[in-house]
Amino acid sequence: MFIRQPTQRRGAVRARPSPVHRPRRHLLRDAVGNTSGEIVWLFDLDNTLHDASHAIFPAINRLMTAYVARVLGSDEATASRVRVQYWQRYGATLLGMIRHHQVDPADFLRAAHDFPELADMVRVRRGLVAALRQLPGRKILVTNAPRDYALAVMRLAGIERCFERVVAIEDMWVHGHLRPKPDRRMLRRLLAQTRVAPHRAVLVEDTVSHLKHYAGLGIRTAWITGYLRTLAPSRPHPVAAQTGATRDAATRSTLAAEDRRHVGHAAQERSVTLVAAESQDPSGGQSAATAPQMQPDHAPKTRARMVNRPGYVDIKVQSMHQLLKQKRRIGS
């Protein structure tokens, strides 16, 4: 087990992993593709390299709520309210569950990513592998998801050999504290251990609040928006007491309605956050007052619902294919 049982302390959630069992970053052999140049790409996984909003995020939300209900011995509606409270107070359901219920983080994450039919849930755009291989520079996957899940998704997407290593949530302990994205200490340590100067790194993410948090380190940022939806499976929200097929049908109906309405990306990003550990930043997404403004009504229809690129985002694209075309804008 990669994550040790934490001890309760005041302040930040803290654990004491044994030096013998301390997690190590998973190195991948023989990364293929164009690794030339000085750029090091730090890729997120869910909703960045594949469409997690389609099936995986709603499933994770249900599994997380069911886990909380089991621990509390409550119904799912009560568990959902507790998730909301923990997310608001600590920035993550997981951190609240550790602090108040002494859950094992590894057990929580494993339960939240238990997908026997994962092969039917992963959606990738055609040409993803070719685009990653053509993109010049080293590539590292940095995800708040557990390692087994990340590696399984990468294998299904055919991209496991495009990356030299995977940094999963099991690897994000800093001085005994669990520090998933968007914690700066974790990323500083990763850059130091990989001997990468911040100005050489480019973080590729779907969560714009993470990009804002990390831009202050001096790294460059690329915002992938193509897979965002309003439904917030990783950010907890109260749910009705529905069961089985009724609940699944309601989720599919919501997703279909959002697709028909072409929901604006400002609203999308405010509701889509981390999946495995959600967000450690309580401010999370942007508020209505600080969200980027929509294009004026007279703008071309293709851009009418697209938000402006924030100043801390160097590149804003919808897909890896567009990132490949615009790589020169950040010196790659």
PDB file of C-alpha atoms in Angstrom, residues 58 61-62 65-66 75-81 83-84 231-233 235-242 247 251:
ATOM      1  CA  PRO A  58     -20.206  10.849 -12.912  1.00  0.00           C
ATOM      2  CA  ASN A  61     -18.979  11.055  -7.938  1.00  0.00           C
ATOM      3  CA  ARG A  62     -21.354   8.176  -7.209  1.00  0.00           C
ATOM      4  CA  THR A  65     -20.682   9.446  -2.181  1.00  0.00           C
ATOM      5  CA  ALA A  66     -21.330   5.733  -1.650  1.00  0.00           C
ATOM      6  CA  ASP A  75     -28.111   7.346   3.179  1.00  0.00           C
ATOM      7  CA  GLU A  76     -26.589   8.886   0.053  1.00  0.00           C
ATOM      8  CA  ALA A  77     -28.366  12.227   0.448  1.00  0.00           C
ATOM      9  CA  THR A  78     -26.777  12.704   3.885  1.00  0.00           C
ATOM     10  CA  ALA A  79     -23.398  11.539   2.589  1.00  0.00           C
ATOM     11  CA  SER A  80     -23.629  14.036  -0.251  1.00  0.00           C
ATOM     12  CA  ARG A  81     -24.283  16.895   2.191  1.00  0.00           C
ATOM     13  CA  ARG A  83     -19.149  15.801   1.101  1.00  0.00           C
ATOM     14  CA  VAL A  84     -20.230  19.357   0.366  1.00  0.00           C
ATOM     15  CA  LEU A 231     -21.909  18.712 -14.381  1.00  0.00           C
ATOM     16  CA  ALA A 232     -19.513  18.560 -11.442  1.00  0.00           C
ATOM     17  CA  PRO A 233     -18.942  14.934 -10.515  1.00  0.00           C
ATOM     18  CA  ARG A 235     -16.977  18.743  -6.850  1.00  0.00           C
ATOM     19  CA  PRO A 236     -19.588  17.372  -4.414  1.00  0.00           C
ATOM     20  CA  HIS A 237     -23.132  18.601  -4.647  1.00  0.00           C
ATOM     21  CA  PRO A 238     -26.409  17.553  -2.982  1.00  0.00           C
ATOM     22  CA  VAL A 239     -28.125  14.715  -4.808  1.00  0.00           C
ATOM     23  CA  ALA A 240     -31.684  13.519  -4.764  1.00  0.00           C
ATOM     24  CA  ALA A 241     -32.422  10.150  -3.218  1.00  0.00           C
ATOM     25  CA  GLN A 242     -32.485   8.314  -6.538  1.00  0.00           C
ATOM     26  CA  ARG A 247     -30.120   8.143 -11.205  1.00  0.00           C
ATOM     27  CA  THR A 251     -27.169  11.969 -15.240  1.00  0.00           C
TER      28      THR A 251
END
